[in-house]
């Protein structure tokens, strides 16, 4: 097992202080430059806390509250603004109390970072006003969708909203965000081919596919990721069912010797026999649905490419075993390290730590420069480019650190938690099970249940406990009980009442009205493939 390089990682990040008093950049578009700069601050914010830099987290939060303004005349990517800005702000909002920030009354159902996230998300809503419900790719933050905006959007740019938007709806009480995200997902689902695949780009007005290459990589990747993570975050059986159907088609038509190729979406014929570095997220996603063996085999394929070049080239020709012309660069992407983190949590295989060690050493040796870590322009000769992507701070550093830090609060197994009083009752936070968005911003799934105005969930738990103890006492077919404030409830016997499901109970209020509430299944989740804490997956027996 390799020596844990946490100290090297800490030094790596210490070299990157997030100064906010840098001189104004030259150029004709200062608003665009300021927006990009603010994006980097937001994107890196939760990384600071995960690395333990609480004081810098607090300082950046103050900077953002003083300086960020989304009411600017800038054309912004709907996809990037969501995953980096909305996702980054939501994550930082939910982690604020852990960072020692004095939160306002009503948190996590209110707070300045939450209001900023909501403001940013509302700027994106005009993009969803299409006949198909699938959004445009670009929106002007001040004026909405430009009249001449192209209707062609990539698949990932349509299907990567449910994690952030459902979280926002749950915290704010406004269903519009989750509604538009779900409509976009269903638009893609209806557009799949007869053999169950989706293409790369689609016209969001007509619903016709423009680019018909099907695969798991660039332009498609995070759509599949959000079906799984949305299912886990929301306990949504439909989303998981959609992914599992896609997974069958992907295995049938795109997988060859544990590599995944690009194929024609209607015929399944190979169109590009290449591996893209963005595809390296797939083993991690496989681990979340319990497919560990296939995940490890694919991961090891990708790791051989890493060892060949000291990084993953953007494109790798699988038959030739070499880079693709003009796609030889490595912008310090996180995907393979992300998969290593998930798989290590599930298997504790030391090979995964070896990848982490190799990544730290490669990044320090090849890309380290005086003021940061530069994109590798060409892995063949290790030439550098004069840029550092914000995802290096948001994702690559974070996943590396978490790979080697088993005691980090992100890996909490539920042994510790915080009880918070909200306007809707007591709420449990920080117990673990964090769901990362595609930009590695962790969302606490428990937070989605803190700001519900209805009492359905409380009823579900109370009814579950009553059923458990009542069935333990006796096996009578019908049981009645009177409780203060809830009236009485009954469990109908099998066959006695065809209109009442055996998986439901009837809540009779004082005025005689009835409410049907589904019982929770405990400890199982309501879909076949389930995620437990720390990435360990358990499957139902066949």
C-alpha atoms as one frame of an Amber mdcrd trajectory, in Angstrom:
protein
   0.000   0.000   0.000   1.490   3.379  -0.973   2.396   6.019   1.568  -0.543
   8.358   2.170   0.223  11.623   0.334  -2.171  13.817   2.339   0.612  16.196
   3.310   1.556  16.682  -0.339  -2.059  17.386  -1.179  -2.346  19.906   1.612
   0.761  21.689   0.383  -0.609  21.557  -3.135  -3.749  23.397  -2.075  -1.902
  25.785   0.216  -0.185  27.123  -2.876  -3.536  28.253  -4.227  -4.907  31.003
  -1.948  -8.136  32.432  -3.318  -7.206  36.115  -3.471 -10.119  38.417  -4.197
  -8.147  41.647  -4.555  -6.420  40.772  -7.816  -6.086  43.601 -10.366  -8.898
  44.019 -12.860  -8.107  41.995 -16.004  -7.562  43.745 -19.277 -10.083  43.343
 -22.093 -13.386  44.650 -23.398 -15.675  42.511 -21.220 -14.993  43.081 -17.503
 -18.410  41.712 -16.527 -17.583  38.410 -18.187 -14.184  38.295 -16.492 -15.712
  39.082 -13.086 -18.348  36.405 -13.588 -15.656  33.837 -14.446 -13.595  34.856
 -11.438 -16.563  34.566  -9.094 -17.316  31.169 -10.587 -13.871  29.916  -9.542
 -14.381  31.186  -5.988 -17.726  29.406  -5.747 -16.447  26.245  -7.403 -13.559
  25.882  -4.938 -15.425  26.878  -1.787 -16.467  23.517  -0.353 -13.011  22.098
  -1.155 -11.598  24.491   1.434 -13.805  23.047   4.164 -13.156  19.431   3.191
  -9.416  20.150   3.483 -10.033  21.776   6.879  -9.348  25.385   5.885 -12.242
  26.873   7.835 -10.968  30.453   8.035 -10.536  30.715   4.272 -14.011  29.229
   3.745 -15.465  31.905   6.004 -13.546  34.680   4.250 -14.641  33.594   0.784
 -18.278  33.440   1.909 -17.977  37.083   2.996 -16.354  37.998  -0.325 -19.138
  36.320  -2.305 -21.888  38.068  -0.353 -20.261  41.423  -1.002 -19.336  41.013
  -4.658 -21.444  38.482  -6.566 -24.198  39.880  -8.783 -25.998  37.679 -11.291
 -27.933  40.544 -12.870 -25.303  41.103 -15.565 -25.335  41.148 -19.355 -23.433
  37.878 -19.848 -24.202  34.847 -22.006 -23.698  31.875 -19.703 -23.775  28.132
 -20.192 -26.922  26.805 -18.516 -25.161  23.516 -17.746 -21.967  25.023 -16.324
 -23.777  27.674 -14.296 -25.931  24.995 -12.728 -23.238  22.472 -11.794 -20.622
  25.021 -10.694 -22.531  28.035  -9.359 -25.887  26.651  -8.201 -24.320  23.386
  -7.035 -21.383  25.115  -5.368 -23.597  27.595  -3.525 -26.025  24.914  -2.346
 -23.200  22.762  -1.028 -21.534  25.695   0.732 -24.883  26.741   2.197 -25.471
  23.284   3.673 -21.914  23.140   5.038 -21.945  26.671   6.504 -22.701  25.650
  10.072 -19.987  22.975  10.028 -17.591  25.716   8.891 -18.354  27.768  11.990
 -20.456  30.393  10.247 -23.236  31.861  12.360 -26.293  30.823  10.385 -29.520
  32.787  10.411 -32.751  31.645  12.019 -34.506  29.117   9.832 -31.328  27.589
   8.360 -31.037  25.365   6.306 -34.355  26.551   4.897 -32.939  30.068   4.522
 -29.586  31.786   4.293 -27.606  34.151   2.059 -25.896  31.422   0.029 -29.232
  29.693  -0.537 -30.725  32.964  -1.774 -27.775  33.383  -4.131 -28.263  29.849
  -5.449 -31.949  30.509  -6.006 -31.201  33.783  -7.803 -28.704  32.052 -10.103
 -31.126  29.203 -10.832 -33.957  31.592 -11.667 -31.698  33.191 -14.259 -31.582
  29.779 -15.963 -35.338  29.085 -16.016 -36.047  30.925 -19.320 -33.892  28.325
 -21.083 -36.438  25.612 -20.202 -39.294  27.348 -22.000 -39.269  25.092 -25.054
 -41.921  22.838 -26.658 -40.055  19.742 -25.457 -39.128  21.001 -21.990 -35.477
  20.412 -22.853 -33.455  23.586 -22.243 -31.374  25.754 -24.530 -27.650  25.501
 -23.904 -27.018  29.205 -23.308 -28.938  31.988 -21.580 -28.223  35.664 -21.036
 -28.289  36.311 -17.299 -29.994  39.666 -17.811 -32.179  39.208 -20.892 -32.952
  35.487 -21.047 -32.552  33.389 -24.191 -31.245  35.385 -27.125 -33.601  35.393
 -30.167 -30.931  33.836 -32.392 -29.813  31.190 -29.912 -29.200  27.760 -31.420
 -31.744  25.118 -30.348 -29.091  22.364 -30.497 -28.001  21.205 -27.032 -25.936
  18.243 -25.901 -27.611  15.452 -23.956 -25.687  16.184 -20.755 -26.711  19.839
 -21.035 -30.331  18.707 -20.827 -30.209  15.933 -18.250 -27.914  17.400 -15.582
 -30.214  19.434 -13.339 -32.203  17.120 -11.065 -29.645  17.010  -8.208 -29.305
  20.793  -7.832 -32.841  21.769  -8.814 -34.576  19.169  -6.628 -32.409  20.262
  -3.694 -33.319  23.883  -4.356 -37.035  23.082  -4.532 -36.850  21.136  -1.276
 -35.045  23.931   0.576 -37.073  26.858  -0.805 -40.475  25.209  -1.127 -40.762
  26.309  -4.774 -41.448  23.242  -6.977 -40.628  24.998 -10.275 -36.971  23.953
 -10.229 -37.564  20.247  -9.725 -40.484  20.352 -12.175 -38.424  21.717 -15.078
 -35.548  19.325 -14.326 -37.893  16.326 -14.384 -39.573  17.493 -17.588 -36.163
  17.740 -19.273 -35.258  14.225 -18.133 -38.512  12.838 -19.464 -37.973  14.654
 -22.766 -34.711  12.786 -23.255 -36.246   9.499 -22.160 -38.984   9.818 -24.780
 -36.385  10.606 -27.455 -34.277   7.454 -27.072 -33.927   5.126 -30.057 -35.683
   1.810 -30.569 -32.572   0.010 -29.293 -32.583   2.122 -26.122 -29.759   4.608
 -26.805 -29.546   8.391 -26.873 -27.395  10.509 -29.143 -25.024  13.368 -28.417
 -26.895  16.522 -29.509 -30.594  17.182 -29.988 -32.769  20.047 -31.220 -34.688
  21.136 -28.109 -37.456  22.721 -30.203 -38.221  19.851 -32.587 -36.897  16.965
 -30.499 -34.878  15.616 -33.444 -31.382  14.252 -32.944 -28.638  16.239 -34.645
 -25.615  14.152 -33.562 -26.463  10.455 -33.370 -23.323   9.080 -31.732 -24.204
   7.121 -28.590 -21.764   6.466 -25.772 -20.985   7.242 -22.142 -18.557  10.115
 -22.669 -18.503  13.798 -23.569 -21.882  15.316 -24.299 -23.790  12.464 -22.641
 -21.919  11.499 -19.450 -23.611  13.402 -16.629 -27.109  12.560 -17.913 -26.539
   8.956 -16.875 -24.787  10.101 -13.707 -27.788  12.201 -12.644 -30.284   9.411
 -13.204 -28.399   7.360 -10.608 -27.582  10.180  -8.215 -31.057  11.670  -8.558
 -32.523   8.257  -7.717 -30.315   8.002  -4.632 -30.874  11.577  -3.489 -34.657
  11.520  -3.984 -35.220   7.775  -3.408 -36.838   7.794  -6.843 -37.619   4.386
  -8.317 -38.472   5.786 -11.743 -35.089   7.464 -12.230 -33.217   4.297 -11.265
 -35.402   2.227 -13.572 -34.577   4.586 -16.442 -30.846   4.222 -15.827 -30.981
   0.441 -15.568 -32.737   0.298 -18.939 -30.036   2.491 -20.453 -27.383   0.336
 -18.800 -28.684  -2.758 -20.586 -28.482  -1.025 -23.966 -25.019   0.368 -23.202
 -23.739  -3.101 -22.339 -25.352  -4.661 -25.396 -24.138  -2.168 -27.986 -21.171
  -0.120 -26.726 -19.116  -2.412 -24.458 -16.216  -4.365 -25.945 -13.692  -6.116
 -23.669 -14.574  -3.761 -20.782 -14.023  -0.682 -22.973 -16.947   1.476 -24.050
 -16.985   2.668 -27.672 -19.162   5.139 -29.543 -21.897   3.664 -31.738 -24.690
   4.847 -34.012 -27.720   5.305 -31.775 -30.230   3.654 -34.138 -28.119   0.774
 -35.500 -25.550   0.092 -32.780 -22.675   0.045 -35.288 -19.305   1.382 -34.059
 -18.666   4.985 -35.080 -15.609   5.859 -32.959 -13.364   3.222 -31.310 -11.951
   5.727 -28.828 -11.781   6.178 -25.080 -12.365   9.723 -23.839 -10.957  10.820
 -20.508 -14.408  12.050 -19.470 -15.631   8.441 -19.606 -13.482   7.564 -16.588
 -16.399   8.483 -14.277 -18.199   5.303 -15.373 -16.546   2.803 -12.968 -17.519
   5.056 -10.081 -21.095   5.150 -11.318 -21.103   1.376 -11.705 -20.007   1.075
  -8.086 -23.039   3.062  -6.959 -25.381   0.458  -8.446 -23.380  -2.445  -7.040
 -21.674  -3.564 -10.249 -18.254  -3.755  -8.611 -16.637  -6.467 -10.741 -17.354
  -4.749 -14.048 -16.373  -1.417 -12.531 -12.943  -2.690 -11.468 -12.229  -4.270
 -14.850 -13.045  -1.067 -16.696 -11.124   1.009 -14.153  -8.002  -1.102 -14.672
  -8.255  -0.551 -18.439  -8.297   3.188 -17.871  -5.472   2.980 -15.328  -3.210
   1.352 -17.936  -3.665   4.448 -20.100  -2.774   6.676 -17.145   0.425   4.724
 -16.496   1.333   4.947 -20.189   1.269   8.776 -20.226   1.204  10.004 -16.620
  -2.349  11.211 -17.143  -5.390  10.563 -19.307  -5.331  12.090 -22.804  -8.623
  13.616 -23.898  -8.963  10.945 -26.634  -7.238   7.547 -26.765  -7.467   5.298
 -29.830  -8.182   1.856 -28.376  -7.109  -0.331 -31.362  -3.882   1.662 -31.869
  -3.152   2.078 -28.164  -2.169   5.730 -28.529  -3.449   9.290 -28.392  -5.629
  10.875 -31.053  -4.202  13.819 -32.992  -5.059  17.206 -31.435  -6.529  15.422
 -28.408  -3.295  14.697 -26.552  -3.862  17.083 -23.652  -4.751  16.473 -19.999
  -6.398  19.452 -18.251  -6.033  17.726 -14.841  -9.464  16.160 -15.068 -10.859
  14.349 -11.993 -12.899  11.476 -13.440 -10.489   8.575 -12.950  -9.629   9.784
  -9.436 -13.351  10.121  -8.710 -13.906   6.492  -9.686 -10.943   5.454  -7.547
 -12.490   7.166  -4.513 -15.868   5.460  -4.957 -14.338   2.062  -5.622 -11.964
   2.316  -2.683 -14.870   3.024  -0.359 -16.558  -0.115  -1.691 -13.569  -2.479
  -1.903 -10.540  -1.113   0.023  -8.421  -2.414  -2.862  -4.914  -0.894  -2.468
  -4.563  -0.648  -6.256  -6.876   2.339  -6.046  -4.532   4.092  -3.626  -1.702
   3.450  -6.043  -3.591   5.400  -8.681  -4.015   8.219  -6.192  -0.309   8.225
  -5.426   0.517   8.245  -9.159  -1.867  11.146  -9.697  -0.324  13.278  -6.955
   3.189  12.585  -8.197   2.305  13.247 -11.839   0.534  16.517 -11.093   3.352
  17.797  -8.900   6.101  16.716 -11.301   4.547  17.738 -14.615   2.070  20.576
 -14.092   3.274  22.526 -11.046   4.218  26.129 -11.860   4.866  29.245  -9.768
   1.234  30.282  -9.326  -0.722  27.057  -9.597  -1.011  23.854 -11.603  -1.193
  24.203 -15.363  -3.157  22.219 -17.906  -0.931  19.705 -19.699  -1.203  20.638
 -23.344   0.433  17.453 -24.673   1.032  14.310 -22.617   3.601  13.038 -25.107
   6.147  15.743 -24.273   4.473  17.293 -21.192   4.158  20.770 -22.694   1.945
  23.044 -20.563  -0.855  25.460 -21.356  -1.265  28.837 -19.637  -4.490  27.993
 -17.800  -5.860  26.088 -14.814  -9.457  24.880 -14.926 -11.683  25.567 -11.928
 -12.631  21.888 -11.794  -9.077  21.133 -10.697  -9.854  22.882  -7.403 -13.474
  21.772  -7.206 -13.006  18.125  -8.122  -9.501  16.770  -8.721  -7.966  18.008
  -5.463 -11.088  17.116  -3.499 -11.384  13.543  -4.735  -7.664  12.956  -4.215
  -7.874  14.211  -0.658 -10.964  12.135   0.124  -9.336   9.035  -1.353  -6.610
   9.252   1.302  -8.650  10.636   4.209 -10.964   7.893   5.538 -11.905   9.959
   8.616 -13.128  12.991   6.682 -16.635  14.106   7.658 -17.759  13.373   4.084
 -17.228   9.662   4.831 -19.345   9.765   7.993 -21.092   6.425   8.539 -23.925
   7.898  10.574 -22.151   7.578  13.912 -22.265  11.365  14.387 -24.804  13.955
  13.296 -26.217  17.362  14.109 -29.785  17.999  15.245 -31.105  21.323  13.949
 -34.375  23.041  14.768 -36.129  24.425  11.690 -39.495  26.162  11.279 -40.865
  22.721  10.396 -39.450  20.761  13.309 -36.232  19.032  14.259 -33.900  18.022
  11.443 -30.886  15.703  11.344 -27.904  16.861   9.265 -24.317  15.756   8.684
 -24.939  12.044   9.167 -23.227  11.109   5.909 -24.451   9.672   2.636 -23.471
  12.840   0.768 -24.374  12.876  -2.925 -21.833  14.658  -5.120 -23.078  16.634
  -8.072 -21.088  16.272 -11.288 -18.758  19.095 -10.171 -18.017  17.267  -6.887
 -20.156  19.553  -4.726 -21.547  17.374  -1.896 -25.247  17.586  -1.071 -26.474
  16.298   2.292 -29.551  14.195   1.388 -31.041  14.681   4.839 -31.334  18.416
   4.149 -34.030  17.737   1.552 -36.326  16.646   4.382 -35.736  19.661   6.627
 -37.953  22.231   4.960 -41.086  20.297   4.077 -44.260  22.120   4.977 -46.306
  18.932   4.871 -46.215  16.196   7.499 -46.342  13.183   5.181 -42.897  11.989
   6.173 -43.651  12.278   9.888 -46.850  10.305   9.290 -44.942   7.645   7.382
 -42.478   7.086  10.223 -45.183   7.131  12.896 -47.338   4.719  10.919 -44.418
   2.410  10.244 -43.601   2.197  13.939 -47.227   1.599  14.845 -47.548  -1.166
  12.287 -44.330  -2.805  13.448 -45.293  -2.884  17.110 -48.928  -3.781  16.454
 -47.977  -6.721  14.246 -45.486  -7.812  16.869 -48.226  -7.892  19.499 -50.799
  -9.717  17.435 -51.665 -10.840  13.926 -55.244  -9.630  13.783 -56.366  -8.554
  10.333 -57.656  -5.179  11.433 -56.229  -2.916  14.090 -57.661   0.382  15.253
 -56.104   2.915  17.509 -56.922   6.455  18.506 -54.111   9.004  18.702 -54.181
  12.651  19.580 -54.238  14.898  16.555 -54.227  12.019  14.053 -57.596  10.380
  14.579 -57.480   6.607  14.079 -55.842   4.349  11.552 -56.487   0.872  10.252
 -54.715  -1.894   8.356 -57.206  -3.760   6.163 -56.925  -7.527   5.952 -55.894
  -9.106   2.657 -58.819  -9.431   0.314 -61.170  -7.520   2.584 -60.931  -4.226
   0.784 -59.758  -4.380  -2.822 -59.436  -0.609  -2.970 -56.902  -0.493  -0.160
 -53.398  -1.687  -0.904 -51.705  -3.882   1.639 -48.805  -1.444   1.403 -50.934
   1.516   2.478 -52.787   2.636   5.575 -55.761   4.940   5.881 -55.457   8.079
   7.978 -58.861   9.197   9.276 -58.919  12.769  10.465 -61.323  14.203  12.997
 -63.662  15.364  10.232 -63.752  11.945   8.645 -61.426  12.765   5.725 -58.979
  10.085   4.631 -55.358  10.391   3.583 -53.543   7.488   1.941 -49.884   7.378
   2.937 -47.432   4.768   1.597 -45.518   2.879   4.216 -41.760   3.224   4.344
 -39.809   0.056   3.647 -37.171  -0.323   6.303 -34.272  -0.946   6.085 -34.606
  -1.483   2.314 -34.760   1.353  -0.208 -37.618   1.491  -2.739 -35.531   0.325
  -5.694 -33.530  -2.788  -6.412 -30.044  -1.295  -6.410 -29.300   0.637  -3.268
 -26.547   2.826  -1.880 -25.455   2.611   1.736 -23.032   4.915   3.469 -19.377
   5.081   2.397 -20.244   3.868  -1.103 -20.893   0.291   0.062 -23.682  -1.179
  -2.025 -26.120  -3.927  -1.182 -28.393  -5.645  -3.665 -31.700  -7.380  -3.191
 -31.515 -11.132  -3.421 -32.924 -12.426  -6.736
